[in-house]
Short mmCIF file of N, CA, C and O in Angstrom, two decimals:
data_model
loop_
_atom_site.label_atom_id
_atom_site.label_comp_id
_atom_site.label_asym_id
_atom_site.label_seq_id
_atom_site.Cartn_x
_atom_site.Cartn_y
_atom_site.Cartn_z
N UNK A 1 -44.32 -37.24 -9.39
CA UNK A 1 -44.98 -36.18 -8.64
C UNK A 1 -44.53 -36.20 -7.19
O UNK A 1 -44.38 -35.16 -6.57
N UNK A 2 -44.33 -37.40 -6.64
CA UNK A 2 -43.87 -37.50 -5.25
C UNK A 2 -42.50 -36.86 -5.07
O UNK A 2 -42.20 -36.28 -4.03
N UNK A 3 -41.66 -36.95 -6.11
CA UNK A 3 -40.33 -36.35 -6.04
C UNK A 3 -40.42 -34.84 -5.91
O UNK A 3 -39.70 -34.22 -5.13
N UNK A 4 -41.32 -34.21 -6.65
CA UNK A 4 -41.50 -32.76 -6.59
C UNK A 4 -41.98 -32.36 -5.20
O UNK A 4 -41.51 -31.38 -4.62
N UNK A 5 -42.89 -33.10 -4.63
CA UNK A 5 -43.42 -32.80 -3.29
C UNK A 5 -42.30 -32.94 -2.26
O UNK A 5 -42.16 -32.11 -1.37
N UNK A 6 -41.48 -33.99 -2.38
CA UNK A 6 -40.37 -34.18 -1.44
C UNK A 6 -39.35 -33.05 -1.53
O UNK A 6 -38.81 -32.62 -0.52
N UNK A 7 -39.04 -32.60 -2.73
CA UNK A 7 -38.07 -31.51 -2.89
C UNK A 7 -38.60 -30.20 -2.30
O UNK A 7 -37.85 -29.41 -1.75
N UNK A 8 -39.90 -29.98 -2.43
CA UNK A 8 -40.47 -28.75 -1.89
C UNK A 8 -40.52 -28.77 -0.37
O UNK A 8 -40.46 -27.74 0.27
N UNK A 9 -40.59 -29.92 0.24
CA UNK A 9 -40.69 -29.99 1.68
C UNK A 9 -39.33 -29.96 2.37
O UNK A 9 -39.26 -29.75 3.57
N UNK A 10 -38.24 -30.18 1.62
CA UNK A 10 -36.92 -30.10 2.25
C UNK A 10 -36.55 -28.64 2.48
O UNK A 10 -36.81 -27.77 1.65
N UNK A 11 -35.94 -28.35 3.62
CA UNK A 11 -35.58 -26.96 3.91
C UNK A 11 -34.46 -26.48 3.00
O UNK A 11 -33.59 -27.24 2.61
N UNK A 12 -34.49 -25.21 2.67
CA UNK A 12 -33.45 -24.61 1.84
C UNK A 12 -32.18 -24.44 2.68
O UNK A 12 -32.23 -24.47 3.90
N UNK A 13 -31.08 -24.27 2.01
CA UNK A 13 -29.81 -24.04 2.71
C UNK A 13 -29.92 -22.73 3.46
O UNK A 13 -30.29 -21.70 2.91
N UNK A 14 -29.62 -22.78 4.74
CA UNK A 14 -29.79 -21.59 5.57
C UNK A 14 -28.67 -20.58 5.34
O UNK A 14 -27.57 -20.93 4.89
N UNK A 15 -28.95 -19.36 5.65
CA UNK A 15 -28.00 -18.27 5.47
C UNK A 15 -26.73 -18.49 6.28
O UNK A 15 -25.63 -18.28 5.77
N UNK A 16 -26.80 -18.91 7.55
CA UNK A 16 -25.55 -19.13 8.30
C UNK A 16 -24.62 -20.15 7.66
O UNK A 16 -23.41 -20.00 7.70
N UNK A 17 -25.18 -21.20 7.05
CA UNK A 17 -24.34 -22.21 6.40
C UNK A 17 -23.60 -21.59 5.22
O UNK A 17 -22.41 -21.82 5.03
N UNK A 18 -24.29 -20.77 4.45
CA UNK A 18 -23.66 -20.11 3.31
C UNK A 18 -22.58 -19.14 3.79
O UNK A 18 -21.47 -19.09 3.24
N UNK A 19 -22.85 -18.37 4.83
CA UNK A 19 -21.88 -17.41 5.35
C UNK A 19 -20.65 -18.14 5.89
O UNK A 19 -19.51 -17.77 5.60
N UNK A 20 -20.86 -19.20 6.68
CA UNK A 20 -19.74 -19.95 7.23
C UNK A 20 -18.91 -20.59 6.11
O UNK A 20 -17.68 -20.58 6.15
N UNK A 21 -19.58 -21.10 5.10
CA UNK A 21 -18.86 -21.67 3.95
C UNK A 21 -18.04 -20.62 3.22
O UNK A 21 -16.88 -20.86 2.87
N UNK A 22 -18.61 -19.46 3.00
CA UNK A 22 -17.89 -18.39 2.33
C UNK A 22 -16.69 -17.91 3.12
O UNK A 22 -15.61 -17.70 2.57
N UNK A 23 -16.87 -17.74 4.42
CA UNK A 23 -15.76 -17.31 5.27
C UNK A 23 -14.67 -18.37 5.29
O UNK A 23 -13.47 -18.05 5.26
N UNK A 24 -15.05 -19.63 5.32
CA UNK A 24 -14.07 -20.72 5.32
C UNK A 24 -13.24 -20.71 4.04
O UNK A 24 -12.02 -20.86 4.07
N UNK A 25 -13.90 -20.53 2.91
CA UNK A 25 -13.18 -20.47 1.63
C UNK A 25 -12.25 -19.27 1.60
O UNK A 25 -11.10 -19.37 1.16
N UNK A 26 -12.70 -18.12 2.09
CA UNK A 26 -11.87 -16.92 2.11
C UNK A 26 -10.64 -17.12 3.00
O UNK A 26 -9.53 -16.76 2.61
N UNK A 27 -10.83 -17.71 4.18
CA UNK A 27 -9.70 -17.96 5.08
C UNK A 27 -8.71 -18.94 4.47
O UNK A 27 -7.49 -18.76 4.56
N UNK A 28 -9.21 -19.98 3.82
CA UNK A 28 -8.33 -20.95 3.18
C UNK A 28 -7.53 -20.29 2.06
O UNK A 28 -6.32 -20.49 1.95
N UNK A 29 -8.19 -19.48 1.24
CA UNK A 29 -7.48 -18.78 0.16
C UNK A 29 -6.42 -17.84 0.72
O UNK A 29 -5.31 -17.77 0.21
N UNK A 30 -6.75 -17.14 1.77
CA UNK A 30 -5.80 -16.22 2.38
C UNK A 30 -4.61 -16.99 2.96
O UNK A 30 -3.47 -16.55 2.85
N UNK A 31 -4.85 -18.13 3.56
CA UNK A 31 -3.78 -18.96 4.11
C UNK A 31 -2.87 -19.45 2.99
O UNK A 31 -1.64 -19.40 3.10
N UNK A 32 -3.44 -19.90 1.88
CA UNK A 32 -2.65 -20.40 0.75
C UNK A 32 -1.85 -19.27 0.13
O UNK A 32 -0.66 -19.42 -0.17
N UNK A 33 -2.46 -18.10 -0.05
CA UNK A 33 -1.74 -16.96 -0.63
C UNK A 33 -0.60 -16.52 0.29
O UNK A 33 0.47 -16.14 -0.18
N UNK A 34 -0.82 -16.58 1.60
CA UNK A 34 0.23 -16.17 2.54
C UNK A 34 1.40 -17.14 2.48
O UNK A 34 2.55 -16.73 2.59
N UNK A 35 1.15 -18.42 2.30
CA UNK A 35 2.22 -19.41 2.23
C UNK A 35 3.06 -19.25 0.97
O UNK A 35 4.22 -19.60 0.95
N UNK A 36 2.46 -18.76 -0.12
CA UNK A 36 3.18 -18.63 -1.38
C UNK A 36 4.18 -17.48 -1.36
O UNK A 36 5.14 -17.48 -2.11
N UNK A 37 3.98 -16.48 -0.51
CA UNK A 37 4.90 -15.35 -0.46
C UNK A 37 6.20 -15.79 0.18
O UNK A 37 6.22 -16.53 1.15
N UNK A 38 7.30 -15.29 -0.37
CA UNK A 38 8.59 -15.65 0.21
C UNK A 38 8.82 -14.81 1.47
O UNK A 38 8.48 -13.64 1.52
N UNK A 39 9.39 -15.44 2.48
CA UNK A 39 9.64 -14.69 3.71
C UNK A 39 10.71 -13.62 3.48
O UNK A 39 11.64 -13.82 2.70
N UNK A 40 10.55 -12.51 4.12
CA UNK A 40 11.47 -11.40 3.94
C UNK A 40 11.83 -10.83 5.30
O UNK A 40 10.99 -10.69 6.18
N UNK A 41 13.10 -10.49 5.46
CA UNK A 41 13.51 -9.87 6.70
C UNK A 41 13.62 -8.35 6.54
O UNK A 41 14.23 -7.68 7.35
N UNK A 42 13.02 -7.83 5.48
CA UNK A 42 13.02 -6.39 5.25
C UNK A 42 11.90 -5.74 6.03
O UNK A 42 10.85 -6.33 6.24
N UNK A 43 12.09 -4.50 6.46
CA UNK A 43 11.00 -3.81 7.18
C UNK A 43 9.84 -3.51 6.23
O UNK A 43 10.04 -3.34 5.02
N UNK A 44 8.62 -3.45 6.75
CA UNK A 44 7.47 -3.15 5.88
C UNK A 44 7.52 -1.70 5.39
O UNK A 44 8.01 -0.81 6.08
N UNK A 45 7.03 -1.50 4.20
CA UNK A 45 6.98 -0.16 3.61
C UNK A 45 5.72 0.57 4.08
O UNK A 45 4.70 -0.06 4.31
N UNK A 46 5.79 1.90 4.18
CA UNK A 46 4.54 2.64 4.42
C UNK A 46 3.59 2.42 3.25
O UNK A 46 4.02 2.38 2.10
N UNK A 47 2.33 2.24 3.55
CA UNK A 47 1.34 1.98 2.51
C UNK A 47 0.30 3.08 2.50
O UNK A 47 -0.26 3.42 3.53
N UNK A 48 0.07 3.65 1.33
CA UNK A 48 -0.94 4.69 1.18
C UNK A 48 -2.31 4.03 1.30
O UNK A 48 -2.60 3.08 0.57
N UNK A 49 -3.15 4.48 2.23
CA UNK A 49 -4.46 3.84 2.38
C UNK A 49 -5.35 4.06 1.16
O UNK A 49 -5.35 5.13 0.56
N UNK A 50 -6.06 3.02 0.79
CA UNK A 50 -6.97 3.10 -0.35
C UNK A 50 -8.26 2.36 -0.04
O UNK A 50 -8.49 1.92 1.09
N UNK A 51 -9.08 2.21 -1.03
CA UNK A 51 -10.36 1.53 -0.88
C UNK A 51 -10.20 0.02 -1.11
O UNK A 51 -9.31 -0.40 -1.84
N UNK A 52 -11.05 -0.78 -0.51
CA UNK A 52 -11.00 -2.22 -0.78
C UNK A 52 -11.27 -2.50 -2.27
O UNK A 52 -12.01 -1.78 -2.91
N UNK A 53 -10.64 -3.50 -2.78
CA UNK A 53 -10.75 -3.98 -4.17
C UNK A 53 -10.08 -3.07 -5.18
O UNK A 53 -9.38 -3.54 -6.06
N UNK A 54 -10.26 -1.77 -5.12
CA UNK A 54 -9.68 -0.89 -6.14
C UNK A 54 -8.42 -0.18 -5.67
O UNK A 54 -7.71 0.42 -6.47
N UNK A 55 -8.13 -0.23 -4.38
CA UNK A 55 -6.91 0.38 -3.87
C UNK A 55 -6.88 1.88 -4.05
O UNK A 55 -7.81 2.59 -3.69
N UNK A 56 -5.80 2.37 -4.66
CA UNK A 56 -5.59 3.81 -4.84
C UNK A 56 -5.93 4.30 -6.24
O UNK A 56 -5.53 5.39 -6.63
N UNK A 57 -6.66 3.51 -7.01
CA UNK A 57 -6.96 3.89 -8.40
C UNK A 57 -7.72 5.21 -8.50
O UNK A 57 -7.45 6.01 -9.39
N UNK A 58 -8.66 5.46 -7.61
CA UNK A 58 -9.42 6.71 -7.68
C UNK A 58 -8.54 7.92 -7.36
O UNK A 58 -8.78 9.01 -7.85
N UNK A 59 -7.52 7.73 -6.54
CA UNK A 59 -6.62 8.83 -6.22
C UNK A 59 -5.67 9.12 -7.37
O UNK A 59 -5.07 10.19 -7.42
N UNK A 60 -5.52 8.20 -8.30
CA UNK A 60 -4.60 8.38 -9.43
C UNK A 60 -5.32 8.70 -10.73
O UNK A 60 -4.74 8.61 -11.80
N UNK A 61 -6.59 9.08 -10.66
CA UNK A 61 -7.36 9.30 -11.89
C UNK A 61 -7.05 10.63 -12.57
O UNK A 61 -7.47 10.86 -13.69
N UNK A 62 -6.31 11.50 -11.91
CA UNK A 62 -6.00 12.79 -12.52
C UNK A 62 -5.00 12.61 -13.67
O UNK A 62 -4.36 11.58 -13.80
N UNK A 63 -4.87 13.63 -14.51
CA UNK A 63 -4.02 13.53 -15.69
C UNK A 63 -2.54 13.55 -15.36
O UNK A 63 -1.72 13.11 -16.15
N UNK A 64 -2.17 14.08 -14.20
CA UNK A 64 -0.76 14.18 -13.82
C UNK A 64 -0.54 13.46 -12.48
O UNK A 64 -0.48 14.11 -11.43
N UNK A 65 -0.42 12.13 -12.51
CA UNK A 65 -0.28 11.41 -11.25
C UNK A 65 1.02 11.72 -10.51
O UNK A 65 1.11 11.52 -9.31
N UNK A 66 2.02 12.24 -11.20
CA UNK A 66 3.27 12.56 -10.52
C UNK A 66 3.07 13.65 -9.46
O UNK A 66 3.78 13.69 -8.46
N UNK A 67 2.06 14.49 -9.64
CA UNK A 67 1.76 15.49 -8.61
C UNK A 67 1.23 14.83 -7.35
O UNK A 67 1.54 15.23 -6.23
N UNK A 68 0.41 13.76 -7.51
CA UNK A 68 -0.10 13.02 -6.37
C UNK A 68 1.06 12.31 -5.65
O UNK A 68 1.14 12.30 -4.43
N UNK A 69 1.99 11.74 -6.43
CA UNK A 69 3.15 11.08 -5.83
C UNK A 69 3.98 12.08 -5.02
O UNK A 69 4.50 11.75 -3.97
N UNK A 70 4.10 13.31 -5.53
CA UNK A 70 4.85 14.35 -4.82
C UNK A 70 4.17 14.73 -3.51
O UNK A 70 4.85 14.98 -2.50
N UNK A 71 2.84 14.74 -3.48
CA UNK A 71 2.13 15.01 -2.23
C UNK A 71 2.33 13.87 -1.23
O UNK A 71 2.49 14.09 -0.04
N UNK A 72 2.33 12.64 -1.72
CA UNK A 72 2.48 11.48 -0.83
C UNK A 72 3.89 11.39 -0.25
O UNK A 72 4.07 10.85 0.83
N UNK A 73 4.90 11.90 -0.96
CA UNK A 73 6.27 11.81 -0.45
C UNK A 73 6.42 12.62 0.84
O UNK A 73 7.21 12.25 1.72
N UNK A 74 5.64 13.67 0.99
CA UNK A 74 5.68 14.47 2.22
C UNK A 74 5.13 13.64 3.40
O UNK A 74 5.69 13.68 4.50
N UNK A 75 4.10 12.88 3.17
CA UNK A 75 3.46 12.11 4.23
C UNK A 75 4.15 10.77 4.49
O UNK A 75 4.36 10.40 5.64
N UNK A 76 4.52 10.04 3.44
CA UNK A 76 4.98 8.66 3.58
C UNK A 76 6.47 8.47 3.36
O UNK A 76 6.98 7.37 3.54
N UNK A 77 7.19 9.50 2.94
CA UNK A 77 8.62 9.38 2.72
C UNK A 77 8.94 9.04 1.27
O UNK A 77 8.05 8.89 0.44
N UNK A 78 10.23 8.88 0.96
CA UNK A 78 10.64 8.67 -0.44
C UNK A 78 10.34 7.28 -0.98
O UNK A 78 10.35 7.07 -2.18
N UNK A 79 10.07 6.30 -0.10
CA UNK A 79 9.72 4.95 -0.55
C UNK A 79 8.42 4.55 0.13
O UNK A 79 8.32 4.58 1.35
N UNK A 80 7.41 4.18 -0.65
CA UNK A 80 6.13 3.73 -0.11
C UNK A 80 5.46 2.83 -1.13
O UNK A 80 5.93 2.68 -2.26
N UNK A 81 4.38 2.19 -0.72
CA UNK A 81 3.68 1.30 -1.64
C UNK A 81 2.24 1.76 -1.82
O UNK A 81 1.66 2.37 -0.92
N UNK A 82 1.71 1.47 -3.00
CA UNK A 82 0.31 1.76 -3.30
C UNK A 82 -0.31 0.51 -3.89
O UNK A 82 0.38 -0.36 -4.42
N UNK A 83 -1.62 0.41 -3.80
CA UNK A 83 -2.34 -0.71 -4.40
C UNK A 83 -3.14 -0.20 -5.59
O UNK A 83 -3.79 0.82 -5.51
N UNK A 84 -3.02 -0.93 -6.68
CA UNK A 84 -3.83 -0.64 -7.86
C UNK A 84 -4.60 -1.92 -8.17
O UNK A 84 -4.05 -2.85 -8.75
N UNK A 85 -5.83 -1.96 -7.71
CA UNK A 85 -6.67 -3.16 -7.80
C UNK A 85 -5.99 -4.29 -7.05
O UNK A 85 -5.77 -4.18 -5.86
N UNK A 86 -5.56 -5.35 -7.72
CA UNK A 86 -4.97 -6.49 -7.02
C UNK A 86 -3.45 -6.45 -6.97
O UNK A 86 -2.83 -7.35 -6.41
N UNK A 87 -2.83 -5.44 -7.54
CA UNK A 87 -1.37 -5.35 -7.56
C UNK A 87 -0.87 -4.33 -6.54
O UNK A 87 -1.54 -3.34 -6.27
N UNK A 88 0.30 -4.59 -6.02
CA UNK A 88 0.97 -3.64 -5.13
C UNK A 88 2.19 -3.11 -5.84
O UNK A 88 2.98 -3.88 -6.39
N UNK A 89 2.33 -1.79 -5.86
CA UNK A 89 3.47 -1.15 -6.51
C UNK A 89 4.29 -0.41 -5.47
O UNK A 89 3.75 0.20 -4.56
N UNK A 90 5.61 -0.49 -5.62
CA UNK A 90 6.51 0.26 -4.76
C UNK A 90 6.91 1.52 -5.52
O UNK A 90 7.31 1.45 -6.68
N UNK A 91 6.78 2.66 -4.86
CA UNK A 91 7.09 3.95 -5.49
C UNK A 91 8.40 4.47 -4.89
O UNK A 91 8.54 4.57 -3.68
N UNK A 92 9.36 4.76 -5.76
CA UNK A 92 10.63 5.38 -5.37
C UNK A 92 10.61 6.81 -5.89
O UNK A 92 10.52 7.03 -7.09
N UNK A 93 10.72 7.79 -4.99
CA UNK A 93 10.45 9.18 -5.36
C UNK A 93 11.65 10.08 -5.53
O UNK A 93 11.50 11.28 -5.57
N UNK A 94 12.84 9.54 -5.62
CA UNK A 94 13.99 10.41 -5.89
C UNK A 94 15.06 9.62 -6.62
O UNK A 94 15.11 8.39 -6.55
N UNK A 95 15.91 10.34 -7.33
CA UNK A 95 16.99 9.67 -8.07
C UNK A 95 17.93 8.93 -7.14
O UNK A 95 18.40 7.85 -7.46
N UNK A 96 18.22 9.52 -5.97
CA UNK A 96 19.12 8.88 -5.02
C UNK A 96 18.56 7.55 -4.53
O UNK A 96 19.29 6.56 -4.40
N UNK A 97 17.26 7.51 -4.24
CA UNK A 97 16.63 6.28 -3.78
C UNK A 97 16.66 5.22 -4.87
O UNK A 97 16.92 4.04 -4.61
N UNK A 98 16.42 5.62 -6.11
CA UNK A 98 16.44 4.67 -7.23
C UNK A 98 17.86 4.12 -7.41
O UNK A 98 18.05 2.92 -7.58
N UNK A 99 18.87 4.99 -7.34
CA UNK A 99 20.25 4.52 -7.48
C UNK A 99 20.63 3.58 -6.35
O UNK A 99 21.26 2.55 -6.56
N UNK A 100 20.24 3.93 -5.14
CA UNK A 100 20.56 3.07 -3.99
C UNK A 100 19.83 1.74 -4.08
O UNK A 100 20.38 0.70 -3.75
N UNK A 101 18.60 1.77 -4.53
CA UNK A 101 17.81 0.54 -4.63
C UNK A 101 18.23 -0.37 -5.75
O UNK A 101 17.93 -1.57 -5.73
N UNK A 102 18.94 0.14 -6.74
CA UNK A 102 19.31 -0.69 -7.89
C UNK A 102 20.74 -1.21 -7.81
O UNK A 102 21.23 -1.79 -8.77
N UNK A 103 21.42 -1.04 -6.70
CA UNK A 103 22.76 -1.60 -6.56
C UNK A 103 22.64 -3.05 -6.14
O UNK A 103 21.71 -3.45 -5.44
N UNK A 104 23.59 -3.85 -6.57
CA UNK A 104 23.53 -5.28 -6.26
C UNK A 104 23.86 -5.57 -4.79
O UNK A 104 23.66 -6.70 -4.33
N UNK A 105 24.34 -4.60 -4.03
CA UNK A 105 24.63 -4.80 -2.60
C UNK A 105 23.37 -4.65 -1.75
O UNK A 105 23.36 -5.04 -0.58
N UNK A 106 22.34 -4.07 -2.30
CA UNK A 106 21.12 -3.83 -1.56
C UNK A 106 20.37 -5.14 -1.33
O UNK A 106 20.12 -5.88 -2.27
N UNK A 107 19.97 -5.47 -0.07
CA UNK A 107 19.27 -6.74 0.17
C UNK A 107 17.92 -6.83 -0.54
O UNK A 107 17.49 -7.91 -0.91
N UNK A 108 17.24 -5.70 -0.75
CA UNK A 108 15.97 -5.72 -1.47
C UNK A 108 16.20 -6.15 -2.92
O UNK A 108 15.50 -6.99 -3.46
N UNK A 109 17.20 -5.58 -3.56
CA UNK A 109 17.55 -5.93 -4.94
C UNK A 109 17.93 -7.41 -5.03
O UNK A 109 17.49 -8.12 -5.91
N UNK A 110 18.72 -7.86 -4.08
CA UNK A 110 19.17 -9.24 -4.09
C UNK A 110 18.00 -10.19 -3.90
O UNK A 110 17.90 -11.22 -4.55
N UNK A 111 17.04 -9.85 -3.01
CA UNK A 111 15.91 -10.75 -2.76
C UNK A 111 14.98 -10.84 -3.96
O UNK A 111 14.33 -11.84 -4.17
N UNK A 112 14.89 -9.77 -4.76
CA UNK A 112 14.01 -9.80 -5.94
C UNK A 112 14.67 -10.56 -7.09
O UNK A 112 14.04 -11.38 -7.75
N UNK A 113 15.92 -10.29 -7.34
CA UNK A 113 16.56 -10.82 -8.54
C UNK A 113 17.39 -12.07 -8.31
O UNK A 113 18.13 -12.48 -9.17
N UNK A 114 17.27 -12.70 -7.16
CA UNK A 114 18.02 -13.94 -6.95
C UNK A 114 17.11 -15.14 -6.92
O UNK A 114 15.94 -15.07 -6.94
#
């Protein structure tokens, strides 16, 4: 019985401790994920803004997503990236860009397949 009384009198874990612990875990995970990515000297791609966690999935829910890609090419150019939940996809919007990107002389191609 004394054990039950002692447990009830101890203070509960405070909210700031839980928040600080959660933020610490998130920062550590982000640091580890950042270290795993290979360094690249390529310029960053334009990224279509989306919602946290789900990315651009709601913008692609229509039956013909190629029409959405055609609208984005006007704003972001022929090469851009989108997020679909936890994945990032690179979109190439013309035959010329696809041909140029798939040559073995291209540094992007070399960095992916080497």
